[in-house]
Amino acid sequence: MRASVNRSPGRRPSSTGTYTYPSTTSGSRDPTTVHSTVRPRTARPRTGRSTIGGIDAQQIICAVSESRGVSPAVGLAFVNLDTCEAVLCQLSDTQTYVRTLQKLYVFAPYDILMVSSAENPKSALFSIIEENLEDLDATLTLLDRKYWAESAGLEYIQQLSFAEDVAAVKAAIAGNYFAVCCVAATLKYIEHSLGKTFAYHSLRIKFEPSEGAMMIDISTIHALELIQNLEDARSKKCLFGMLNQTSTPMGARLLRSNLLQPLTNQDTLELRFDALDELSTKEDMFFGVKQATKAFFDIDKFLSSPILARVNTVLNDDVRYSKSPLDLRNNRTYAVKAGVNGLLDVSRTTYKENTDDVHTYVSELSEEHRIPIEVKFDNVRHFYLRLKYADLPATGLPAVFSNAVKKKDKIECLTIALAKMNAKIIDSHNECLLLSDELIHELLIEARGFASPLFKISEGIAMLDMISAFASLVTTKEYCRPKFDATLGIKNGRHPMKERFQKAQYIPNDVYATQQTRFQIITGCNMSGKSTYIRSIALMIVMAQIGCFVPAQYAAIPIRHQLFARVSMDDSIEANVSTFAAEMRETAFILKNIDSRSIAIIDELGRGTSTRDGLAIAIAIAEALVGSRALIWFATHFTELAAVLSERNGVINLHLAVDLAGHNRMQMLYKVASGAASEQHYGIALARTMPLPHALLDRAEIVAEDLRNRETQRKQTSRTVITQRKRRLVLDLREHLVQAQRGTMGETALIGWLKELQKEFVVRMSVLNDEEKAAAQCSPFQDIDDGRTSQTYDNGTATPSGQVSGLSCNEHTDTEQTGECIRECRSPSEGFGSSVSDADSALTWTNTTTF
C-alpha cells in the first residue's frame, strides 16, 4: 500500500513552492491531547492503491480550500488525469467536515493539495484530513497561497473547458469562489510538478452541486460494508461486491459512486426503477443489453477507433519523436501524409529540392578543393560545413570558407552560397510548417468535437450497465420495487448479503416506522440477529436510493438525506483510544449532525464501560436521539433502557424471539416481535445449555425473578406511569384513525376494523383506570413528574408517550395482494382535524360511537 503521507522524509521543495507534509499521525499521542469530534477510523483491511473496491485506481489530483466561519464553505476540485475530467464542487459543511470527507472518499484522489498556510497553525480541516489520510489512502501536499487565485482558475476554465461548455460552466461556478481557486491550484500543480498540460478545450469541466445526495460518513461506509468486506478486503461479501455484475469499468465506477452518495431526487430514482422494471421483465431485452455492454469492456479502444482512423488518414504512421535536430525537423515537415493538401505537397517538394541542392553543392565543393567535407545541421546555423584540420592544404583554409571556428581537431565554417541556400530552405520549411499546422489544427478541432458526445455516450453506457447489473440480481431472488412514502413499511425484508452468501435459509422480517414509532429499541439475547436486522434496514434504504429493487415482498421507504451507523467495535490501537472513547466520539458526531431527515442504527451503545455508567449514558443519548425526530433503530442488551423509554412518545420496543424448548435447549428464531424481550433472564437460559450445576442455576433464577417482580410492582403502582400510558393510548388511537382515513380499505372492512379498534381501546383504557384507582388508594400523594411526561404530538399538542398499541390496521385488513397490509398503514399528517388530548373524552367517544 502506498504511504499515507510523506513521499520522502521532511519537506519536498519544488518549483511551485510545494512540499509533501510529513506524517504527524504515527506513534503514540499524549493522553492529555484533546481529540477532534471527527469519527475515528474503523479498523479495516488495507488494500493496494492499484485497486479501490475492485476497480482500477485512477490518477486523480484534488485541491481543498475553505473559508473561515461557523459553517465553513469548502471548495474542492478533482482532476482525473486518466479520463481528462475535472469536477468542481463547493459545499457548506459542518465543523467536523463530514461532507468534505465523503467527497474525498467518493473520488479517491491520489494527491490532496491544501494551502500552505493551513499547516501553521493547523486549521480544523487540515487536522481532520490529516487524521483520515490512511482511510483516504492519499498524500497531503501543501501549495503556496499565490497559486490559489480565482483569476487563474477562470482563465483555465476559459481555455481548457470544451468550447460548447464554457458558458454553462461559468454560469454554474458563479459565486463559488473557493471551487474556482481550487481548480487553479490543481492545474498549476499538474503543470509544474507533474509536467503535464492539457490542450485547449480538451478538458471536460463540470460543477457538481452539494445537494441531491445522501450523506454517508466513512465510518458508516465501513460498518455497513458498502464497498469492502471488513474481514477480507478481496472478498465480494460486501454490498458493492454483490451488486457489481457490471461488464464495463465505467459501470463499476458509477455503481461505487452511487453507493457512496445515494440519490435523494425521487424523480430520478423513479426513472431508474422504470428502466429496471422493464429490463427485468423483458428477457430478450435483458440478454441483448448484457451482450451489448460486454463489447464495451475496453471502452477507450472501442470509442477511439473511429477517431484514430480519421487521424491515420492525415498523419504518417512512421512519425516518431527524435533527438536529432535534423530528424526532428524532418518529422515535423513530413508529419502529414502526401496527397492531403496540394499546396503542402508543392512546398515539401521545394523544401526537398533545396535540401538536395545543399548536398550537391557540398560534394562539388569537396571535389574542387580536394578536401573531405561533412554537412552538419543545428537549429541556429542550420546547414554548415565541418572539415578536419589535418586535411587542410599547406596554404591553409581556402578563401571561399567563412565564419570558421576551430573545435579541437576540426574546423566548422560556412560559405556565402551555403548561407543563401539555408535562407531558401528556411522559407520553404516555414511554408510547410504553416500548412501542416493548419491541417493538424483542423484535425484537432474535428477530434475535439467527438469528446463531449463520447463522454455522454460513456455515461449512458455506464448507467445502462449498472441497471443491467441490478436486473441480474433482482431476477434471481424475490426483490420488489420500492415505493417512496412518508411511512417506512417493509414486508418480509431481508439482509441482501446474508441471504446471498449464507448457506442456511434466511428468515425475513417486517419493518414499520412512522414519527410515532421513530425510535425502535431492539432487545434480545446474543446471536439472536439484532445487528443483522438493523443493518438490513440501512442496506435496503441505500439500495432503494441508488435505484435498485430491494430484497423484500413489499417496501415503502421515505427518502433519507443522512445515514449513520454506530456499531460495536474493538479498541482502536492506531488511534490510541479505547472502545468506550471510540463509542463516545462516534456518538458525539451523530448527535451533532443528525436531523429529522436522517436514519441511524445504533448497536450495543455503552458496553465499553461499567454497566451502571453505560446504562445511564445510553439512556441520555437515546433521549437526545428521540428528540431529533430521525428514524432510529437502537439494539441493546440493557433491558432497563427499554423499560425507562417505553412510555416516551415515538418510542416502541421490539425483540428478537427465542424458543426455549426444555431446560437445556435454546433456539434462535431470528424473528422480530413486538414488545421488549419477554425472557428477561436469557443469560440464565443460555447458561442452562452449559454444564453448570442445576442447583446454582435454580437459585440464580429465583433471585432474578424476585428482583423482577419487585420492579414490576413498583412500576405498576406509579400513577405517573399510568397517566403516561393513558395518554399514549389516546395518541395511538389518533394515529390509527389517521391511517384509516388515508387508507384504501373498503367500507365493510373499514367498519369491521373500527369496531375492533374501539373494543380494544375501551378494554385497555378501563384496565388503566382500574390501575389508577388502585394506585390512588395505595398512596395519598401524587407521584412526582420526572420531567418526561410532557411530550408533543405530531401536530404540536402536548402529550406524553407510551407503548404502541398491539392492534394495527394491518391485523384487521383483508389483504388480497402482497404487501397490502403495509400499504394500509400510513403515517399521520396534517389535515386530520384536532387531536384527541383528553383520555376521558376519548373513552366516552369509544363507548358511545357505533359503526
XYZ file of C-alpha atoms in Angstrom, residues 175-768:
594
model
C -20.288 32.807 -6.673
C -18.295 29.630 -5.906
C -15.016 31.390 -5.209
C -13.271 28.555 -3.359
C -14.028 25.923 -6.006
C -12.519 28.170 -8.709
C -9.410 28.757 -6.581
C -9.044 25.000 -6.158
C -9.108 24.293 -9.887
C -6.401 26.922 -10.382
C -4.166 25.277 -7.772
C -4.779 21.776 -9.141
C -3.979 22.602 -12.756
C -0.950 24.672 -11.744
C 0.366 21.733 -9.689
C -0.195 19.298 -12.570
C 1.605 21.644 -14.958
C 4.652 22.434 -12.818
C 5.104 19.400 -10.536
C 3.912 16.613 -12.837
C 4.990 18.179 -16.124
C 1.633 17.618 -17.835
C -0.538 20.108 -19.694
C -3.921 19.960 -21.402
C -4.544 21.160 -24.941
C -7.002 23.983 -25.437
C -10.646 22.940 -24.983
C -9.683 19.329 -24.228
C -10.675 19.084 -20.536
C -14.202 18.212 -19.529
C -15.052 20.531 -16.630
C -18.319 20.280 -14.711
C -19.684 21.702 -11.479
C -21.299 19.217 -9.098
C -23.720 20.749 -6.560
C -23.666 19.508 -2.981
C -27.422 18.855 -2.886
C -29.167 15.777 -4.206
C -27.151 13.064 -2.452
C -27.382 11.223 0.852
C -24.556 11.918 3.277
C -22.792 8.758 4.484
C -19.645 9.220 6.542
C -16.589 6.989 6.243
C -17.212 5.024 9.442
C -20.726 4.148 8.303
C -19.385 3.071 4.907
C -17.024 0.662 6.646
C -19.535 -0.508 9.276
C -22.178 -1.412 6.673
C -19.538 -2.931 4.350
C -20.826 -0.901 1.422
C -17.601 -1.120 -0.591
C -15.311 -3.561 1.179
C -15.636 -6.564 3.440
C -14.162 -5.854 6.870
C -12.590 -9.288 7.297
C -11.232 -9.867 3.791
C -10.567 -6.891 1.528
C -10.603 -9.127 -1.554
C -13.870 -10.795 -0.715
C -17.035 -9.941 -2.630
C -19.081 -10.263 0.550
C -20.000 -6.592 0.605
C -22.827 -4.633 -0.996
C -20.649 -3.447 -3.868
C -19.350 -6.955 -4.497
C -22.871 -8.363 -4.511
C -24.268 -5.705 -6.874
C -21.233 -5.460 -9.141
C -22.244 -7.625 -12.057
C -21.275 -4.890 -14.476
C -19.478 -5.526 -17.751
C -17.571 -2.258 -18.091
C -15.099 -0.346 -15.892
C -17.196 2.837 -16.021
C -20.289 0.904 -14.950
C -18.434 -0.349 -11.894
C -17.174 3.164 -11.107
C -20.698 4.574 -11.384
C -22.016 1.869 -9.047
C -19.330 2.638 -6.470
C -20.048 6.359 -6.666
C -23.781 5.783 -6.211
C -23.277 3.545 -3.190
C -21.134 6.180 -1.504
C -23.578 9.013 -2.232
C -27.095 7.650 -2.919
C -29.567 9.955 -4.629
C -32.302 11.935 -2.911
C -34.160 13.039 -6.051
C -37.339 10.989 -6.290
C -37.962 11.702 -9.987
C -34.519 10.420 -10.965
C -34.968 7.298 -8.854
C -38.388 6.587 -10.358
C -36.852 6.733 -13.842
C -34.239 4.187 -12.768
C -36.966 1.965 -11.317
C -38.891 2.165 -14.610
C -35.806 1.143 -16.578
C -35.009 -1.687 -14.165
C -38.623 -2.869 -14.206
C -38.633 -3.042 -17.986
C -35.238 -4.695 -18.199
C -36.031 -7.335 -15.577
C -39.397 -8.290 -17.083
C -38.347 -8.490 -20.739
C -35.970 -11.402 -21.150
C -34.910 -10.660 -24.727
C -34.086 -7.068 -23.871
C -32.129 -8.117 -20.789
C -29.881 -10.605 -22.602
C -29.492 -8.193 -25.527
C -28.279 -5.423 -23.230
C -25.895 -7.723 -21.356
C -24.419 -8.955 -24.619
C -24.094 -5.420 -25.988
C -22.384 -3.994 -22.909
C -19.740 -6.739 -22.983
C -18.488 -5.231 -26.241
C -17.735 -2.021 -24.352
C -15.336 -3.591 -21.872
C -12.409 -1.774 -23.497
C -14.416 1.413 -23.982
C -11.380 3.617 -24.644
C -10.274 1.487 -27.583
C -13.809 0.984 -28.842
C -14.751 4.662 -28.935
C -11.353 5.960 -30.049
C -11.149 3.670 -33.092
C -13.178 5.964 -35.443
C -11.161 8.977 -34.309
C -7.859 7.145 -34.799
C -8.985 6.057 -38.250
C -9.614 9.681 -39.158
C -6.247 10.726 -37.698
C -4.461 7.999 -39.644
C -5.790 9.418 -42.931
C -3.910 12.645 -42.212
C -0.784 11.768 -40.183
C 2.051 9.471 -41.223
C 2.334 6.287 -39.173
C 6.134 6.379 -39.033
C 6.371 9.809 -37.387
C 8.320 9.357 -34.183
C 9.990 11.624 -31.690
C 13.716 12.078 -32.349
C 16.503 13.852 -30.500
C 18.481 14.753 -33.620
C 17.663 18.338 -34.732
C 17.580 17.387 -38.412
C 15.431 14.281 -37.832
C 13.086 16.278 -35.581
C 12.788 18.928 -38.313
C 12.035 16.361 -40.993
C 9.447 14.649 -38.783
C 7.557 17.925 -38.406
C 7.869 18.625 -42.104
C 6.562 15.202 -43.207
C 4.063 14.606 -40.344
C 1.113 14.996 -42.736
C 0.687 12.367 -45.420
C 1.206 13.206 -49.071
C -1.933 13.907 -51.057
C -3.876 15.504 -48.212
C -3.142 19.066 -49.318
C -1.778 20.042 -52.753
C -0.072 23.236 -51.625
C 1.676 21.348 -48.832
C 2.930 18.770 -51.319
C 4.367 21.537 -53.542
C 6.034 23.230 -50.546
C 7.601 19.989 -49.395
C 8.879 19.302 -52.925
C 10.542 22.716 -52.913
C 11.975 22.027 -49.465
C 13.358 18.687 -50.594
C 14.894 20.177 -53.736
C 16.580 22.937 -51.744
C 17.947 20.384 -49.291
C 19.259 18.225 -52.131
C 20.937 21.296 -53.607
C 22.926 21.690 -50.374
C 24.276 18.156 -50.549
C 25.119 18.548 -54.251
C 26.895 21.843 -53.596
C 28.969 20.359 -50.759
C 30.031 17.421 -52.933
C 31.173 19.770 -55.704
C 32.983 21.976 -53.180
C 34.816 18.953 -51.751
C 35.958 17.838 -55.234
C 37.020 21.348 -56.190
C 39.286 21.825 -53.169
C 40.094 18.132 -52.690
C 39.144 18.357 -49.037
C 36.751 15.855 -47.288
C 33.807 17.964 -46.108
C 30.910 16.893 -43.862
C 27.451 18.509 -43.864
C 26.076 19.202 -40.391
C 22.871 20.818 -39.103
C 21.751 22.590 -35.979
C 18.838 24.870 -35.141
C 20.960 28.046 -35.050
C 23.288 27.857 -38.101
C 21.113 25.340 -39.958
C 23.389 23.603 -42.564
C 27.102 24.187 -42.021
C 30.401 22.542 -43.015
C 32.914 20.574 -40.933
C 36.500 19.874 -42.015
C 39.353 18.064 -40.293
C 42.303 20.346 -39.571
C 44.718 17.683 -40.774
C 43.069 17.595 -44.233
C 43.729 21.291 -44.957
C 46.349 22.123 -47.612
C 49.590 23.795 -46.694
C 48.207 27.150 -47.834
C 45.560 26.912 -45.150
C 41.779 27.258 -45.362
C 40.622 28.387 -48.821
C 39.160 31.908 -49.020
C 35.681 30.629 -50.038
C 35.126 29.406 -46.477
C 33.990 31.974 -43.906
C 32.970 32.190 -40.254
C 35.468 29.482 -39.399
C 35.516 28.148 -35.835
C 38.144 25.663 -34.640
C 36.943 22.917 -32.305
C 39.730 20.571 -31.252
C 40.988 18.968 -34.458
C 38.056 20.139 -36.594
C 37.007 23.382 -38.251
C 33.354 24.405 -38.669
C 32.524 27.032 -41.259
C 30.098 28.378 -43.874
C 30.191 29.762 -47.413
C 28.196 32.609 -48.952
C 26.467 30.171 -51.321
C 25.553 27.835 -48.467
C 24.094 30.736 -46.466
C 21.856 31.653 -49.425
C 20.722 28.039 -49.703
C 19.888 27.993 -45.991
C 17.677 31.052 -46.481
C 15.737 29.287 -49.261
C 15.380 26.147 -47.119
C 14.083 28.204 -44.171
C 11.435 29.861 -46.349
C 10.221 26.576 -47.846
C 10.303 24.857 -44.435
C 8.278 27.626 -42.774
C 5.685 27.324 -45.514
C 5.495 23.550 -44.906
C 5.077 24.065 -41.169
C 2.401 26.694 -41.679
C 0.332 24.438 -43.913
C 0.946 21.347 -41.733
C -0.023 23.183 -38.545
C -3.195 24.408 -40.198
C -4.171 20.858 -41.216
C -3.342 19.410 -37.780
C -5.228 22.218 -36.056
C -8.289 21.409 -38.153
C -7.853 17.747 -37.253
C -7.688 18.635 -33.538
C -10.853 20.691 -33.790
C -12.559 17.786 -35.517
C -11.341 15.328 -32.861
C -12.402 17.621 -30.005
C -15.880 17.689 -31.490
C -16.144 13.993 -30.615
C -15.083 14.471 -26.980
C -18.309 15.813 -25.494
C -20.601 13.272 -27.253
C -18.227 10.463 -26.303
C -18.391 11.448 -22.632
C -22.186 11.381 -22.847
C -22.095 8.021 -24.609
C -19.765 6.669 -21.935
C -22.071 7.909 -19.153
C -25.088 6.401 -20.898
C -23.350 3.047 -21.269
C -22.261 3.170 -17.620
C -25.841 3.817 -16.474
C -27.214 1.039 -18.704
C -24.511 -1.320 -17.457
C -25.347 -0.538 -13.811
C -29.097 -1.007 -14.359
C -28.472 -4.314 -16.136
C -26.332 -5.401 -13.163
C -29.307 -4.648 -10.893
C -31.525 -6.674 -13.233
C -29.139 -9.636 -12.983
C -29.638 -9.591 -9.225
C -33.380 -8.954 -8.946
C -34.278 -11.684 -11.433
C -32.587 -14.381 -9.359
C -34.203 -13.533 -5.986
C -37.505 -12.184 -4.728
C -36.943 -8.447 -4.960
C -39.602 -5.741 -5.151
C -39.796 -2.215 -6.497
C -39.792 0.165 -3.534
C -42.391 2.877 -3.214
C -41.435 6.251 -1.767
C -43.685 7.311 1.081
C -43.537 9.158 4.388
C -44.095 5.848 6.190
C -41.370 3.202 6.262
C -43.007 -0.168 5.730
C -41.229 -3.334 4.613
C -42.850 -6.740 4.326
C -40.527 -9.730 4.631
C -37.337 -7.684 4.288
C -34.006 -9.479 4.129
C -30.326 -8.688 4.578
C -29.015 -8.710 0.957
C -25.532 -10.089 1.678
C -26.533 -12.574 4.386
C -29.246 -14.005 2.176
C -26.899 -14.493 -0.738
C -23.763 -15.774 0.956
C -25.004 -17.842 3.910
C -25.917 -21.474 3.352
C -28.871 -21.614 5.756
C -32.230 -20.209 4.703
C -32.611 -16.568 5.645
C -35.614 -15.679 7.824
C -37.238 -12.401 6.662
C -38.671 -9.721 8.953
C -41.136 -6.848 8.699
C -40.248 -3.215 9.351
C -42.671 -0.413 10.148
C -41.773 3.108 11.256
C -43.531 6.468 11.410
C -42.918 9.554 13.517
C -44.968 7.869 16.228
C -42.675 4.823 16.096
C -39.470 6.554 15.045
C -37.240 5.229 17.840
C -37.289 1.446 17.957
C -35.470 -0.346 20.758
C -34.364 -3.843 19.758
C -33.617 -6.277 22.583
C -32.782 -9.940 22.611
C -30.087 -12.354 23.601
C -26.707 -12.740 21.957
C -26.729 -14.226 18.447
C -30.472 -13.603 18.104
C -29.989 -11.423 14.998
C -30.323 -7.863 16.317
C -27.327 -6.497 14.405
C -28.306 -8.247 11.198
C -31.854 -6.879 11.458
C -30.879 -3.222 11.877
C -28.152 -3.452 9.233
C -30.623 -4.921 6.747
C -32.842 -1.848 7.145
C -29.981 0.532 6.386
C -28.826 -1.529 3.400
C -32.319 -1.705 1.900
C -32.649 2.081 2.145
C -29.274 2.518 0.406
C -30.312 0.105 -2.346
C -33.603 1.942 -2.860
C -31.849 5.294 -3.133
C -29.432 4.133 -5.827
C -32.338 2.956 -7.981
C -32.245 -0.771 -7.224
C -35.082 -3.016 -6.112
C -34.863 -4.257 -2.522
C -34.919 -7.787 -1.029
C -38.476 -7.745 0.307
C -42.021 -8.740 -0.567
C -43.169 -5.121 -0.343
C -41.352 -1.897 0.561
C -42.452 1.685 1.175
C -39.428 3.828 2.004
C -39.048 7.520 2.855
C -36.140 9.287 1.162
C -33.433 9.957 3.722
C -30.704 12.589 3.433
C -28.266 11.233 6.040
C -27.318 7.743 7.174
C -25.422 6.979 10.388
C -24.274 3.661 11.830
C -22.770 3.227 15.304
C -21.895 -0.437 15.655
C -19.830 -2.337 18.176
C -16.081 -2.161 17.669
C -12.857 -3.211 19.336
C -10.251 -0.919 20.856
C -8.624 1.310 18.245
C -4.917 0.837 18.864
C -3.914 3.030 15.931
C -5.982 5.949 17.203
C -4.890 5.289 20.807
C -8.481 5.205 22.069
C -10.467 2.591 23.992
C -13.746 1.049 22.922
C -15.730 3.431 25.097
C -13.829 6.501 23.879
C -14.409 5.469 20.273
C -18.102 4.932 21.039
C -18.439 8.381 22.535
C -16.599 10.086 19.662
C -18.832 8.422 17.085
C -21.952 9.164 19.091
C -20.950 12.817 19.518
C -20.554 13.026 15.767
C -24.046 11.583 15.213
C -25.687 13.872 17.769
C -24.049 16.889 16.154
C -25.266 16.097 12.631
C -28.499 14.096 12.913
C -31.830 15.688 11.956
C -35.388 14.696 11.062
C -34.332 13.609 7.546
C -31.803 11.100 8.867
C -31.751 7.406 9.655
C -29.428 5.854 12.223
C -28.686 2.377 13.521
C -27.097 2.079 16.961
C -25.752 -1.262 18.137
C -24.855 -2.017 21.778
C -24.088 1.505 22.897
C -22.384 1.832 26.293
C -20.932 -1.644 26.512
C -17.360 -0.342 26.805
C -17.683 0.851 30.413
C -19.351 -0.225 33.666
C -22.952 -1.418 33.462
C -24.374 1.447 35.523
C -22.473 4.175 33.683
C -23.129 2.567 30.325
C -26.865 2.383 31.005
C -27.019 5.992 32.191
C -25.174 7.268 29.134
C -27.218 5.071 26.802
C -30.485 6.432 28.241
C -29.306 10.043 27.971
C -28.150 9.564 24.388
C -31.348 7.729 23.474
C -33.460 10.584 24.821
C -31.476 13.074 22.746
C -31.913 10.924 19.642
C -35.664 10.674 20.210
C -35.789 14.467 20.175
C -34.058 14.594 16.768
C -37.164 13.005 15.172
C -34.923 10.844 12.961
C -35.749 7.188 12.262
C -33.558 5.186 14.648
C -33.090 1.509 15.444
C -31.364 1.043 18.786
C -30.154 -2.506 19.522
C -29.179 -3.053 23.156
C -28.804 -5.585 25.946
C -29.951 -3.004 28.505
C -33.491 -4.150 29.267
C -33.751 -1.285 31.752
C -33.348 1.166 28.869
C -36.342 -0.380 27.138
C -38.370 -0.066 30.339
C -37.406 3.561 31.024
C -38.100 4.789 27.491
C -41.174 2.662 26.821
C -43.523 5.486 27.826
C -41.832 8.100 25.640
C -43.663 9.465 22.632
C -42.197 7.983 19.440
C -40.557 5.018 21.191
C -41.514 1.372 20.762
C -39.926 -1.858 21.935
C -39.168 -4.831 19.712
C -37.261 -8.010 20.377
C -35.790 -10.977 18.540
C -37.740 -14.050 19.549
C -36.095 -17.103 21.124
C -37.596 -20.570 21.613
C -36.763 -22.084 24.998
C -37.691 -25.692 24.367
C -36.816 -27.525 27.532
C -34.289 -26.708 30.195
C -31.182 -27.357 28.138
C -32.126 -26.046 24.708
C -32.345 -22.541 23.260
C -33.264 -21.991 19.613
C -32.896 -18.625 17.871
C -35.966 -17.824 15.776
C -34.466 -14.694 14.185
C -37.959 -13.205 14.061
C -38.830 -9.695 15.239
C -41.735 -9.467 17.675
C -43.385 -6.502 19.383
C -42.573 -5.533 22.950
C -39.411 -5.896 24.961
C -37.803 -9.300 25.315
C -40.237 -11.379 27.399
C -37.469 -13.671 28.560
C -35.708 -11.293 30.917
C -33.158 -13.832 32.070
C -31.973 -15.216 28.761
C -28.447 -15.236 30.187
C -29.582 -17.836 32.714
C -31.418 -19.709 29.989
C -28.281 -19.748 27.870
C -26.256 -20.875 30.893
C -28.576 -23.882 31.266
C -27.294 -25.177 27.953
C -23.835 -25.351 29.531
C -22.620 -27.976 32.043
C -23.230 -25.816 35.149
C -24.704 -27.162 38.447
C -28.542 -27.134 38.333
C -28.846 -26.002 41.953
C -26.763 -22.914 41.210
C -28.860 -22.026 38.171
C -32.145 -22.597 40.060
C -31.025 -20.263 42.817
C -29.973 -17.602 40.242
C -33.396 -17.801 38.596
C -35.233 -17.390 41.937
C -33.216 -14.288 42.804
C -33.677 -12.797 39.345
C -37.441 -13.436 39.393
C -37.805 -11.839 42.817
C -35.984 -8.699 41.685
C -38.076 -8.559 38.547
C -41.392 -8.859 40.461
C -40.431 -6.045 42.813
C -39.595 -3.756 39.927
C -42.796 -4.620 38.076
C -44.949 -3.968 41.139
C -43.269 -0.631 41.785
C -43.795 0.470 38.212
C -47.423 -0.658 38.022
C -48.350 1.328 41.139
C -46.856 4.544 39.807
C -49.657 6.982 38.990
C -47.290 8.953 36.734
C -46.611 5.875 34.628
C -50.325 5.084 34.430
C -51.067 8.606 33.254
C -48.370 8.276 30.618
C -49.887 5.028 29.395
C -53.375 6.531 29.149
C -52.175 9.485 27.148
C -50.065 7.261 24.952
C -53.093 5.099 24.289
C -55.009 8.166 23.104
C -52.089 9.133 20.860
C -52.090 5.657 19.329
C -55.839 5.941 18.720
C -55.319 9.175 16.828
C -52.628 7.651 14.618
C -54.753 4.619 13.786
C -57.665 6.870 12.828
C -55.379 8.940 10.588
C -54.198 5.738 8.942
C -57.771 4.624 8.432
C -58.718 7.960 6.891
C -55.791 7.846 4.455
C -56.015 4.113 3.767
C -57.649 2.253 0.891
C -59.839 -0.243 2.757
C -63.394 -0.848 1.557
C -66.337 0.340 3.606
C -67.181 -3.089 5.036
C -63.591 -3.865 6.003
C -63.155 -0.379 7.468
C -66.256 -0.703 9.685
C -65.062 -4.066 10.966
C -61.606 -2.721 11.710
C -63.001 0.336 13.533
C -65.169 -1.892 15.716
C -62.133 -3.931 16.725
C -60.188 -0.754 17.389
C -62.993 0.631 19.530
C -63.295 -2.577 21.515
C -59.592 -2.792 22.252
C -59.371 0.867 23.241
C -62.246 0.548 25.730
C -60.766 -2.569 27.310
C -57.283 -1.135 27.660
C -58.460 2.255 28.952
C -60.704 0.559 31.514
C -57.784 -1.514 32.784
C -55.687 1.615 33.157
